[in-house]
PDB file of C-alpha atoms in Angstrom:
ATOM      1  CA  MET A   1     113.215 137.824  84.201  1.00 38.00           C
ATOM      2  CA  GLN A   2     110.331 139.141  87.373  1.00 39.00           C
ATOM      3  CA  HIS A   3     111.061 139.060  90.393  1.00 42.00           C
ATOM      4  CA  PRO A   4     108.103 136.678  91.809  1.00 45.00           C
ATOM      5  CA  GLN A   5     106.069 139.416  94.490  1.00 44.00           C
ATOM      6  CA  GLN A   6     107.323 142.557  92.035  1.00 51.00           C
ATOM      7  CA  PRO A   7     103.472 143.952  91.166  1.00 51.00           C
ATOM      8  CA  ILE A   8     103.015 143.776  87.178  1.00 56.00           C
ATOM      9  CA  ARG A   9     103.136 147.581  85.090  1.00 61.00           C
ATOM     10  CA  GLY A  10      99.280 149.241  84.912  1.00 69.00           C
ATOM     11  CA  SER A  11     100.365 149.018  81.233  1.00 73.00           C
ATOM     12  CA  GLU A  12     102.049 145.253  81.054  1.00 75.00           C
ATOM     13  CA  LYS A  13      98.019 144.734  83.134  1.00 73.00           C
ATOM     14  CA  ARG A  14      95.563 145.551  80.463  1.00 75.00           C
ATOM     15  CA  PHE A  15      97.984 144.450  78.080  1.00 72.00           C
ATOM     16  CA  LEU A  16      97.445 141.249  79.074  1.00 70.00           C
ATOM     17  CA  GLN A  17      93.664 141.851  80.037  1.00 72.00           C
ATOM     18  CA  MET A  18      93.312 142.417  76.494  1.00 71.00           C
ATOM     19  CA  LEU A  19      94.220 139.042  75.816  1.00 68.00           C
ATOM     20  CA  GLY A  20      92.528 137.192  78.487  1.00 68.00           C
ATOM     21  CA  PHE A  21      94.859 136.420  80.850  1.00 70.00           C
ATOM     22  CA  GLN A  22      94.138 137.179  85.090  1.00 68.00           C
ATOM     23  CA  PHE A  23      97.930 137.444  85.920  1.00 70.00           C
ATOM     24  CA  ASP A  24     100.638 136.776  83.613  1.00 75.00           C
ATOM     25  CA  PRO A  25     101.696 133.331  82.520  1.00 70.00           C
ATOM     26  CA  PHE A  26     105.160 134.744  81.425  1.00 68.00           C
ATOM     27  CA  GLN A  27     106.274 134.955  84.907  1.00 72.00           C
ATOM     28  CA  HIS A  28     108.970 132.584  86.049  1.00 65.00           C
ATOM     29  CA  LEU A  29     111.280 130.542  83.848  1.00 61.00           C
ATOM     30  CA  GLU A  30     112.010 128.247  86.353  1.00 60.00           C
ATOM     31  CA  ALA A  31     108.156 126.025  86.323  1.00 58.00           C
ATOM     32  CA  SER A  32     108.403 125.172  90.604  1.00 57.00           C
ATOM     33  CA  ALA A  33     108.554 128.687  91.035  1.00 62.00           C
ATOM     34  CA  ASP A  34     105.684 129.048  89.519  1.00 64.00           C
ATOM     35  CA  SER A  35     102.062 128.726  91.684  1.00 63.00           C
ATOM     36  CA  HIS A  36     100.052 128.314  88.919  1.00 60.00           C
ATOM     37  CA  LEU A  37     100.991 125.177  87.585  1.00 57.00           C
ATOM     38  CA  VAL A  38      98.444 123.485  88.230  1.00 55.00           C
ATOM     39  CA  ASP A  39      95.843 125.274  86.440  1.00 57.00           C
ATOM     40  CA  TYR A  40      97.881 124.902  83.874  1.00 56.00           C
ATOM     41  CA  MET A  41      97.045 120.891  84.154  1.00 53.00           C
ATOM     42  CA  VAL A  42      95.706 118.362  81.325  1.00 53.00           C
ATOM     43  CA  GLY A  43      96.229 115.257  80.921  1.00 52.00           C
ATOM     44  CA  HIS A  44      99.204 113.059  79.239  1.00 55.00           C
ATOM     45  CA  GLU A  45      99.921 109.073  78.377  1.00 60.00           C
ATOM     46  CA  VAL A  46     103.348 109.727  80.548  1.00 62.00           C
ATOM     47  CA  PHE A  47     101.283 110.010  83.425  1.00 64.00           C
ATOM     48  CA  ALA A  48     100.583 106.203  82.841  1.00 68.00           C
ATOM     49  CA  ALA A  49     104.322 105.478  83.703  1.00 67.00           C
ATOM     50  CA  ALA A  50     104.885 108.259  86.577  1.00 74.00           C
ATOM     51  CA  TRP A  51     101.691 106.679  88.187  1.00 81.00           C
ATOM     52  CA  ASP A  52     102.589 102.319  87.868  1.00 84.00           C
ATOM     53  CA  ALA A  53     103.953 101.021  90.703  1.00 87.00           C
ATOM     54  CA  THR A  54     107.117 100.556  90.055  1.00 90.00           C
ATOM     55  CA  PRO A  55     110.313 102.205  89.279  1.00 93.00           C
ATOM     56  CA  SER A  56     110.623 104.343  86.126  1.00 92.00           C
ATOM     57  CA  LEU A  57     112.357 107.362  84.639  1.00 92.00           C
ATOM     58  CA  ILE A  58     110.451 110.390  82.438  1.00 89.00           C
ATOM     59  CA  PHE A  59     112.534 112.340  80.028  1.00 90.00           C
ATOM     60  CA  ALA A  60     110.972 115.478  79.125  1.00 86.00           C
ATOM     61  CA  PRO A  61     113.218 119.068  77.186  1.00 85.00           C
ATOM     62  CA  PRO A  62     113.747 122.213  79.200  1.00 80.00           C
ATOM     63  CA  GLY A  63     110.182 123.017  79.358  1.00 79.00           C
ATOM     64  CA  GLY A  64     108.902 120.693  78.180  1.00 80.00           C
ATOM     65  CA  GLY A  65     106.544 119.157  81.273  1.00 81.00           C
ATOM     66  CA  LYS A  66     108.179 117.342  83.866  1.00 86.00           C
ATOM     67  CA  THR A  67     107.591 120.008  86.606  1.00 86.00           C
ATOM     68  CA  ALA A  68     104.124 119.875  85.584  1.00 83.00           C
ATOM     69  CA  MET A  69     103.801 116.038  85.703  1.00 85.00           C
ATOM     70  CA  ARG A  70     105.718 115.454  88.855  1.00 88.00           C
ATOM     71  CA  LEU A  71     103.012 118.396  90.555  1.00 85.00           C
ATOM     72  CA  TYR A  72      99.803 116.458  87.970  1.00 83.00           C
ATOM     73  CA  THR A  73     101.329 112.488  90.424  1.00 87.00           C
ATOM     74  CA  GLU A  74     101.488 114.748  93.042  1.00 86.00           C
ATOM     75  CA  ARG A  75      98.188 116.190  92.787  1.00 83.00           C
ATOM     76  CA  ALA A  76      96.456 112.474  91.503  1.00 84.00           C
ATOM     77  CA  CYS A  77      98.153 110.922  94.867  1.00 86.00           C
ATOM     78  CA  TRP A  78      96.302 113.264  97.472  1.00 82.00           C
ATOM     79  CA  SER A  79      93.143 113.479  95.554  1.00 77.00           C
ATOM     80  CA  SER A  80      92.434 109.451  94.369  1.00 67.00           C
ATOM     81  CA  PHE A  81      89.324 108.122  96.008  1.00 57.00           C
ATOM     82  CA  GLY A  82      89.873 105.528  98.327  1.00 61.00           C
ATOM     83  CA  PRO A  83      92.562 105.780 101.194  1.00 62.00           C
ATOM     84  CA  ARG A  84      95.429 102.920  99.773  1.00 79.00           C
ATOM     85  CA  HIS A  85      96.808 105.894  97.184  1.00 89.00           C
ATOM     86  CA  PRO A  86     100.187 106.164  97.324  1.00 94.00           C
ATOM     87  CA  PHE A  87     102.107 108.825  99.080  1.00 95.00           C
ATOM     88  CA  PRO A  88     104.519 110.814  97.043  1.00 94.00           C
ATOM     89  CA  ILE A  89     107.462 112.321  98.404  1.00 95.00           C
ATOM     90  CA  LEU A  90     109.808 115.047  97.062  1.00 94.00           C
ATOM     91  CA  HIS A  91     112.771 114.829  96.387  1.00 95.00           C
ATOM     92  CA  GLN A  92     114.895 118.136  94.972  1.00 93.00           C
ATOM     93  CA  PRO A  93     118.615 118.223  95.070  1.00 92.00           C
ATOM     94  CA  ALA A  94     119.733 121.664  97.009  1.00 89.00           C
ATOM     95  CA  LEU A  95     122.609 124.260  96.129  1.00 85.00           C
ATOM     96  CA  GLY A  96     125.974 122.759  96.127  1.00 85.00           C
ATOM     97  CA  ASP A  97     124.755 118.774  96.454  1.00 86.00           C
ATOM     98  CA  MET A  98     126.353 118.163  92.725  1.00 83.00           C
ATOM     99  CA  ASP A  99     130.332 118.150  94.272  1.00 75.00           C
ATOM    100  CA  GLU A 100     132.800 116.074  92.503  1.00 66.00           C
ATOM    101  CA  GLN A 101     132.185 113.119  94.683  1.00 80.00           C
ATOM    102  CA  GLU A 102     129.248 110.956  94.516  1.00 86.00           C
ATOM    103  CA  PHE A 103     125.837 112.063  96.806  1.00 92.00           C
ATOM    104  CA  PRO A 104     125.625 108.990  99.378  1.00 94.00           C
ATOM    105  CA  LEU A 105     122.645 107.331  99.701  1.00 96.00           C
ATOM    106  CA  GLU A 106     122.940 107.993 103.577  1.00 96.00           C
ATOM    107  CA  GLU A 107     122.223 111.999 102.161  1.00 95.00           C
ATOM    108  CA  HIS A 108     119.006 111.336 100.135  1.00 96.00           C
ATOM    109  CA  CYS A 109     117.428 109.177 102.107  1.00 97.00           C
ATOM    110  CA  ARG A 110     117.793 111.756 105.199  1.00 96.00           C
ATOM    111  CA  ARG A 111     116.567 114.004 102.804  1.00 95.00           C
ATOM    112  CA  LEU A 112     113.725 112.227 101.951  1.00 97.00           C
ATOM    113  CA  ALA A 113     112.657 112.474 105.382  1.00 96.00           C
ATOM    114  CA  GLN A 114     112.574 115.685 106.456  1.00 95.00           C
ATOM    115  CA  SER A 115     110.234 116.257 102.925  1.00 95.00           C
ATOM    116  CA  ALA A 116     107.780 112.927 104.693  1.00 96.00           C
ATOM    117  CA  ALA A 117     107.266 115.045 106.991  1.00 95.00           C
ATOM    118  CA  ARG A 118     106.575 117.812 104.629  1.00 93.00           C
ATOM    119  CA  SER A 119     103.946 115.871 102.902  1.00 93.00           C
ATOM    120  CA  LEU A 120     102.790 114.113 106.139  1.00 95.00           C
ATOM    121  CA  LEU A 121     101.101 116.921 107.459  1.00 94.00           C
ATOM    122  CA  LEU A 122      99.524 118.090 104.356  1.00 91.00           C
ATOM    123  CA  GLY A 123      97.976 115.077 104.107  1.00 90.00           C
ATOM    124  CA  LEU A 124      97.346 115.063 107.145  1.00 94.00           C
ATOM    125  CA  ALA A 125      95.747 117.908 107.021  1.00 91.00           C
ATOM    126  CA  ILE A 126      94.083 116.886 103.869  1.00 88.00           C
ATOM    127  CA  GLN A 127      92.384 113.505 105.236  1.00 90.00           C
ATOM    128  CA  PRO A 128      92.407 114.200 109.146  1.00 94.00           C
ATOM    129  CA  GLU A 129      90.492 110.378 110.312  1.00 93.00           C
ATOM    130  CA  ARG A 130      94.094 109.148 109.210  1.00 94.00           C
ATOM    131  CA  LEU A 131      95.215 110.459 112.484  1.00 96.00           C
ATOM    132  CA  LEU A 132      92.355 110.552 114.443  1.00 96.00           C
ATOM    133  CA  ASP A 133      91.141 107.145 113.780  1.00 96.00           C
ATOM    134  CA  CYS A 134      94.537 105.779 115.012  1.00 96.00           C
ATOM    135  CA  SER A 135      95.898 104.341 118.444  1.00 96.00           C
ATOM    136  CA  PRO A 136      98.147 106.427 121.199  1.00 94.00           C
ATOM    137  CA  HIS A 137     100.993 104.470 120.384  1.00 94.00           C
ATOM    138  CA  GLU A 138     100.631 104.946 116.659  1.00 96.00           C
ATOM    139  CA  ARG A 139      99.827 108.374 117.044  1.00 96.00           C
ATOM    140  CA  ARG A 140     103.255 108.666 118.321  1.00 94.00           C
ATOM    141  CA  ARG A 141     104.532 106.913 115.781  1.00 96.00           C
ATOM    142  CA  VAL A 142     102.642 109.530 113.228  1.00 96.00           C
ATOM    143  CA  GLY A 143     104.714 112.118 115.707  1.00 95.00           C
ATOM    144  CA  ASN A 144     108.111 110.731 115.769  1.00 95.00           C
ATOM    145  CA  VAL A 145     107.976 110.891 111.210  1.00 96.00           C
ATOM    146  CA  LEU A 146     106.156 114.839 111.841  1.00 95.00           C
ATOM    147  CA  ALA A 147     109.348 115.767 114.407  1.00 94.00           C
ATOM    148  CA  ALA A 148     111.192 116.225 110.864  1.00 94.00           C
ATOM    149  CA  LEU A 149     109.443 119.664 110.389  1.00 93.00           C
ATOM    150  CA  PRO A 150     111.366 122.501 110.348  1.00 91.00           C
ATOM    151  CA  ARG A 151     109.386 123.898 113.007  1.00 92.00           C
ATOM    152  CA  HIS A 152     107.148 122.041 116.047  1.00 93.00           C
ATOM    153  CA  VAL A 153     104.258 120.064 114.796  1.00 94.00           C
ATOM    154  CA  THR A 154     102.309 122.886 117.379  1.00 94.00           C
ATOM    155  CA  HIS A 155     102.932 126.023 115.412  1.00 94.00           C
ATOM    156  CA  TYR A 156     101.047 124.266 112.183  1.00 93.00           C
ATOM    157  CA  ALA A 157      98.501 123.549 113.970  1.00 94.00           C
ATOM    158  CA  ASN A 158      97.803 126.764 115.017  1.00 94.00           C
ATOM    159  CA  THR A 159      97.723 127.813 111.773  1.00 92.00           C
ATOM    160  CA  LEU A 160      94.852 126.283 110.762  1.00 92.00           C
ATOM    161  CA  ARG A 161      93.541 126.390 114.143  1.00 93.00           C
ATOM    162  CA  ALA A 162      93.439 130.795 112.470  1.00 92.00           C
ATOM    163  CA  THR A 163      92.693 130.119 108.880  1.00 89.00           C
ATOM    164  CA  GLY A 164      91.108 126.800 108.631  1.00 87.00           C
ATOM    165  CA  ASP A 165      92.373 126.661 105.557  1.00 85.00           C
ATOM    166  CA  VAL A 166      94.913 123.631 104.791  1.00 85.00           C
ATOM    167  CA  THR A 167      96.689 124.987 101.873  1.00 81.00           C
ATOM    168  CA  ALA A 168      97.747 127.691 104.067  1.00 82.00           C
ATOM    169  CA  LEU A 169     100.650 125.484 105.046  1.00 85.00           C
ATOM    170  CA  VAL A 170     101.506 125.766 101.961  1.00 81.00           C
ATOM    171  CA  GLN A 171     104.012 128.311 102.328  1.00 77.00           C
ATOM    172  CA  ARG A 172     104.940 127.247 105.574  1.00 82.00           C
ATOM    173  CA  LEU A 173     106.158 124.112 104.232  1.00 84.00           C
ATOM    174  CA  GLY A 174     108.784 126.254 100.784  1.00 75.00           C
ATOM    175  CA  ARG A 175     106.173 123.915  98.774  1.00 65.00           C
ATOM    176  CA  THR A 176     104.763 124.612  95.574  1.00 56.00           C
ATOM    177  CA  ALA A 177     101.067 125.078  95.498  1.00 52.00           C
ATOM    178  CA  TRP A 178      98.799 121.436  94.465  1.00 56.00           C
ATOM    179  CA  PHE A 179      95.663 122.590  95.057  1.00 56.00           C
ATOM    180  CA  GLY A 180      93.659 123.238  92.174  1.00 53.00           C
ATOM    181  CA  ALA A 181      91.661 125.342  95.060  1.00 58.00           C
ATOM    182  CA  PRO A 182      91.893 126.028  99.467  1.00 68.00           C
ATOM    183  CA  VAL A 183      91.146 122.850 101.048  1.00 78.00           C
ATOM    184  CA  ARG A 184      89.241 123.946 103.857  1.00 83.00           C
ATOM    185  CA  LEU A 185      87.734 121.504 106.881  1.00 85.00           C
ATOM    186  CA  ALA A 186      84.225 121.082 108.657  1.00 88.00           C
ATOM    187  CA  PRO A 187      85.375 123.466 111.803  1.00 90.00           C
ATOM    188  CA  GLU A 188      84.216 120.432 114.638  1.00 92.00           C
ATOM    189  CA  LYS A 189      86.554 118.255 112.802  1.00 92.00           C
ATOM    190  CA  LEU A 190      89.236 120.947 111.991  1.00 93.00           C
ATOM    191  CA  ASP A 191      88.695 121.006 116.319  1.00 95.00           C
ATOM    192  CA  ALA A 192      89.501 117.464 116.689  1.00 96.00           C
ATOM    193  CA  PHE A 193      92.281 117.164 114.143  1.00 95.00           C
ATOM    194  CA  CYS A 194      94.997 120.011 115.819  1.00 95.00           C
ATOM    195  CA  THR A 195      93.987 119.331 119.989  1.00 96.00           C
ATOM    196  CA  ALA A 196      94.932 115.999 118.086  1.00 95.00           C
ATOM    197  CA  LEU A 197      98.495 117.746 116.214  1.00 94.00           C
ATOM    198  CA  SER A 198      98.789 119.360 119.397  1.00 93.00           C
ATOM    199  CA  ALA A 199      98.919 116.957 121.673  1.00 93.00           C
ATOM    200  CA  VAL A 200     101.350 114.224 119.443  1.00 91.00           C
ATOM    201  CA  ASP A 201     104.093 117.235 119.764  1.00 85.00           C
ATOM    202  CA  SER A 202     103.981 116.724 123.087  1.00 82.00           C
ATOM    203  CA  VAL A 203     105.213 113.041 123.072  1.00 82.00           C
ATOM    204  CA  THR A 204     107.657 113.371 119.993  1.00 83.00           C
ATOM    205  CA  GLN A 205     111.354 112.423 119.363  1.00 86.00           C
ATOM    206  CA  SER A 206     113.213 112.594 116.582  1.00 88.00           C
ATOM    207  CA  LEU A 207     113.232 109.534 115.161  1.00 89.00           C
ATOM    208  CA  PRO A 208     116.814 107.613 115.870  1.00 86.00           C
ATOM    209  CA  GLY A 209     119.527 106.062 113.932  1.00 87.00           C
ATOM    210  CA  ASP A 210     120.931 107.311 110.300  1.00 91.00           C
ATOM    211  CA  GLY A 211     118.920 108.663 107.458  1.00 92.00           C
ATOM    212  CA  CYS A 212     118.050 104.874 105.584  1.00 95.00           C
ATOM    213  CA  GLN A 213     116.967 103.662 108.861  1.00 95.00           C
ATOM    214  CA  GLN A 214     114.843 106.626 109.770  1.00 96.00           C
ATOM    215  CA  LEU A 215     113.223 106.254 105.495  1.00 96.00           C
ATOM    216  CA  VAL A 216     112.920 102.098 106.745  1.00 96.00           C
ATOM    217  CA  GLU A 217     110.547 103.560 109.375  1.00 96.00           C
ATOM    218  CA  ILE A 218     108.879 106.348 107.576  1.00 97.00           C
ATOM    219  CA  GLY A 219     108.139 104.147 105.393  1.00 97.00           C
ATOM    220  CA  GLY A 220     106.209 101.059 108.927  1.00 97.00           C
ATOM    221  CA  VAL A 221     103.966 104.477 109.233  1.00 97.00           C
ATOM    222  CA  LEU A 222     102.805 105.266 105.993  1.00 97.00           C
ATOM    223  CA  ILE A 223     102.337 101.657 105.470  1.00 96.00           C
ATOM    224  CA  ASP A 224     101.466  99.651 107.920  1.00 96.00           C
ATOM    225  CA  VAL A 225      99.963 102.657 110.296  1.00 96.00           C
ATOM    226  CA  LEU A 226      97.887 104.826 107.796  1.00 96.00           C
ATOM    227  CA  GLY A 227      96.876 102.529 105.230  1.00 94.00           C
ATOM    228  CA  TYR A 228      98.879 103.533 102.101  1.00 94.00           C
ATOM    229  CA  ARG A 229     100.004 101.677  99.096  1.00 94.00           C
ATOM    230  CA  CYS A 230     103.208 102.562  98.471  1.00 96.00           C
ATOM    231  CA  VAL A 231     105.649 105.981  98.469  1.00 97.00           C
ATOM    232  CA  TYR A 232     106.713 107.503  95.695  1.00 96.00           C
ATOM    233  CA  LEU A 233     109.799 108.804  95.623  1.00 97.00           C
ATOM    234  CA  LEU A 234     109.360 112.620  93.097  1.00 96.00           C
ATOM    235  CA  ILE A 235     112.867 113.282  91.797  1.00 96.00           C
ATOM    236  CA  ASP A 236     112.617 116.891  90.412  1.00 93.00           C
ATOM    237  CA  GLY A 237     113.924 120.162  89.636  1.00 90.00           C
ATOM    238  CA  ILE A 238     117.904 118.528  88.703  1.00 90.00           C
ATOM    239  CA  ASP A 239     118.575 120.707  85.931  1.00 85.00           C
ATOM    240  CA  ALA A 240     117.430 123.764  88.279  1.00 84.00           C
ATOM    241  CA  LEU A 241     120.726 124.397  89.748  1.00 84.00           C
ATOM    242  CA  PRO A 242     123.209 126.401  87.866  1.00 82.00           C
ATOM    243  CA  GLU A 243     125.835 123.478  88.736  1.00 81.00           C
ATOM    244  CA  SER A 244     123.827 120.622  86.067  1.00 82.00           C
ATOM    245  CA  ALA A 245     121.966 123.176  84.173  1.00 77.00           C
ATOM    246  CA  GLN A 246     124.522 122.493  81.447  1.00 80.00           C
ATOM    247  CA  THR A 247     126.282 120.069  82.499  1.00 85.00           C
ATOM    248  CA  PRO A 248     124.279 116.365  83.204  1.00 87.00           C
ATOM    249  CA  ALA A 249     127.088 114.431  84.220  1.00 88.00           C
ATOM    250  CA  ALA A 250     127.650 116.421  87.584  1.00 89.00           C
ATOM    251  CA  GLY A 251     122.801 115.961  88.031  1.00 90.00           C
ATOM    252  CA  ALA A 252     124.445 112.341  86.829  1.00 91.00           C
ATOM    253  CA  ARG A 253     126.871 111.874  89.789  1.00 91.00           C
ATOM    254  CA  TRP A 254     124.078 113.702  92.169  1.00 94.00           C
ATOM    255  CA  LEU A 255     120.498 110.459  91.341  1.00 94.00           C
ATOM    256  CA  HIS A 256     123.829 108.162  91.277  1.00 94.00           C
ATOM    257  CA  SER A 257     123.447 106.204  94.890  1.00 95.00           C
ATOM    258  CA  LEU A 258     119.445 106.719  94.577  1.00 96.00           C
ATOM    259  CA  LEU A 259     118.506 104.875  91.896  1.00 96.00           C
ATOM    260  CA  ALA A 260     121.480 101.933  92.098  1.00 96.00           C
ATOM    261  CA  ALA A 261     119.500 101.786  95.879  1.00 97.00           C
ATOM    262  CA  ALA A 262     115.609 101.719  93.152  1.00 96.00           C
ATOM    263  CA  GLU A 263     115.581  97.988  93.142  1.00 96.00           C
ATOM    264  CA  GLY A 264     115.887  97.724  96.999  1.00 96.00           C
ATOM    265  CA  LEU A 265     113.394 100.851  98.405  1.00 97.00           C
ATOM    266  CA  ALA A 266     111.277  99.238  95.092  1.00 97.00           C
ATOM    267  CA  ALA A 267     111.066  96.060  97.734  1.00 96.00           C
ATOM    268  CA  ARG A 268     110.061  98.538 100.489  1.00 96.00           C
ATOM    269  CA  GLN A 269     107.287  98.834  98.167  1.00 97.00           C
ATOM    270  CA  PHE A 270     109.081 102.985  97.977  1.00 98.00           C
ATOM    271  CA  PHE A 271     109.283 103.826  94.240  1.00 97.00           C
ATOM    272  CA  VAL A 272     111.671 106.270  92.618  1.00 96.00           C
ATOM    273  CA  LYS A 273     109.355 108.172  89.663  1.00 95.00           C
ATOM    274  CA  GLY A 274     112.542 111.160  88.384  1.00 93.00           C
ATOM    275  CA  PHE A 275     111.175 113.818  85.419  1.00 92.00           C
ATOM    276  CA  LEU A 276     114.898 114.738  84.079  1.00 92.00           C
ATOM    277  CA  PRO A 277     116.456 116.825  81.301  1.00 90.00           C
ATOM    278  CA  SER A 278     116.473 114.581  78.060  1.00 88.00           C
ATOM    279  CA  GLY A 279     120.214 115.483  77.758  1.00 86.00           C
ATOM    280  CA  TYR A 280     120.362 112.334  81.409  1.00 87.00           C
ATOM    281  CA  GLU A 281     118.879 109.692  78.921  1.00 86.00           C
ATOM    282  CA  GLY A 282     121.557 108.702  77.555  1.00 85.00           C
ATOM    283  CA  ILE A 283     123.953 108.929  80.601  1.00 85.00           C
ATOM    284  CA  LEU A 284     121.159 106.835  82.983  1.00 79.00           C
TER     285      LEU A 284
END
């Protein structure tokens, strides 16, 4: 497998151009590493299950389109018309998560809080008026969610101000691009948004409590303050790790506490959406 940054050799490039390709579509074996994945998307009937405001698990074999459907769902959240669309939070296991112990719900929630901060920054950059229309108190609550970002909010505001391009944030946040094309803000809106972000950074503080308490507060900010309809917890990449690629039981242990809490989460308008290997269907 080629490294993502390795250039295509001349003979390979000529061969791909002869076939009509502008890039190598066979470069990545793991879909989540493919920056062009969003360009391959077409509609699919299973999207109805992913889009409903209910917990749902979608199963497919390796290479069957799980990550593509997750990206399709995530993009639909951001591109839906009107303010009351779902808010997507990506949730993926990390290397070393799948030991012999059940992965605790509190740790799931802590990770979700971190991922929510990344999604929120992108969501606000796409629709700056959500932040600009907030009162000072509401902006502080939004800022407290953003405090879980890897770097200070001002760092990302400066990136936006320098480039004017929302897509420039994607790599800074370690996310797969779900944009079909560059997303740019009008200069006056860009300036107002970056100024508001920098002002928020000066008064933010980390959310108190454990991961589960933090997730409840995040739900209040997303739904009550910013007006999102509900929250989708998008679980993906569970078979992309060595521990779980050939051992579904390991991935099932990692999932167990979160799936067991799905009904309670749904009562708070958090809906678990699992994009899982077909081998997990019988276990779960």
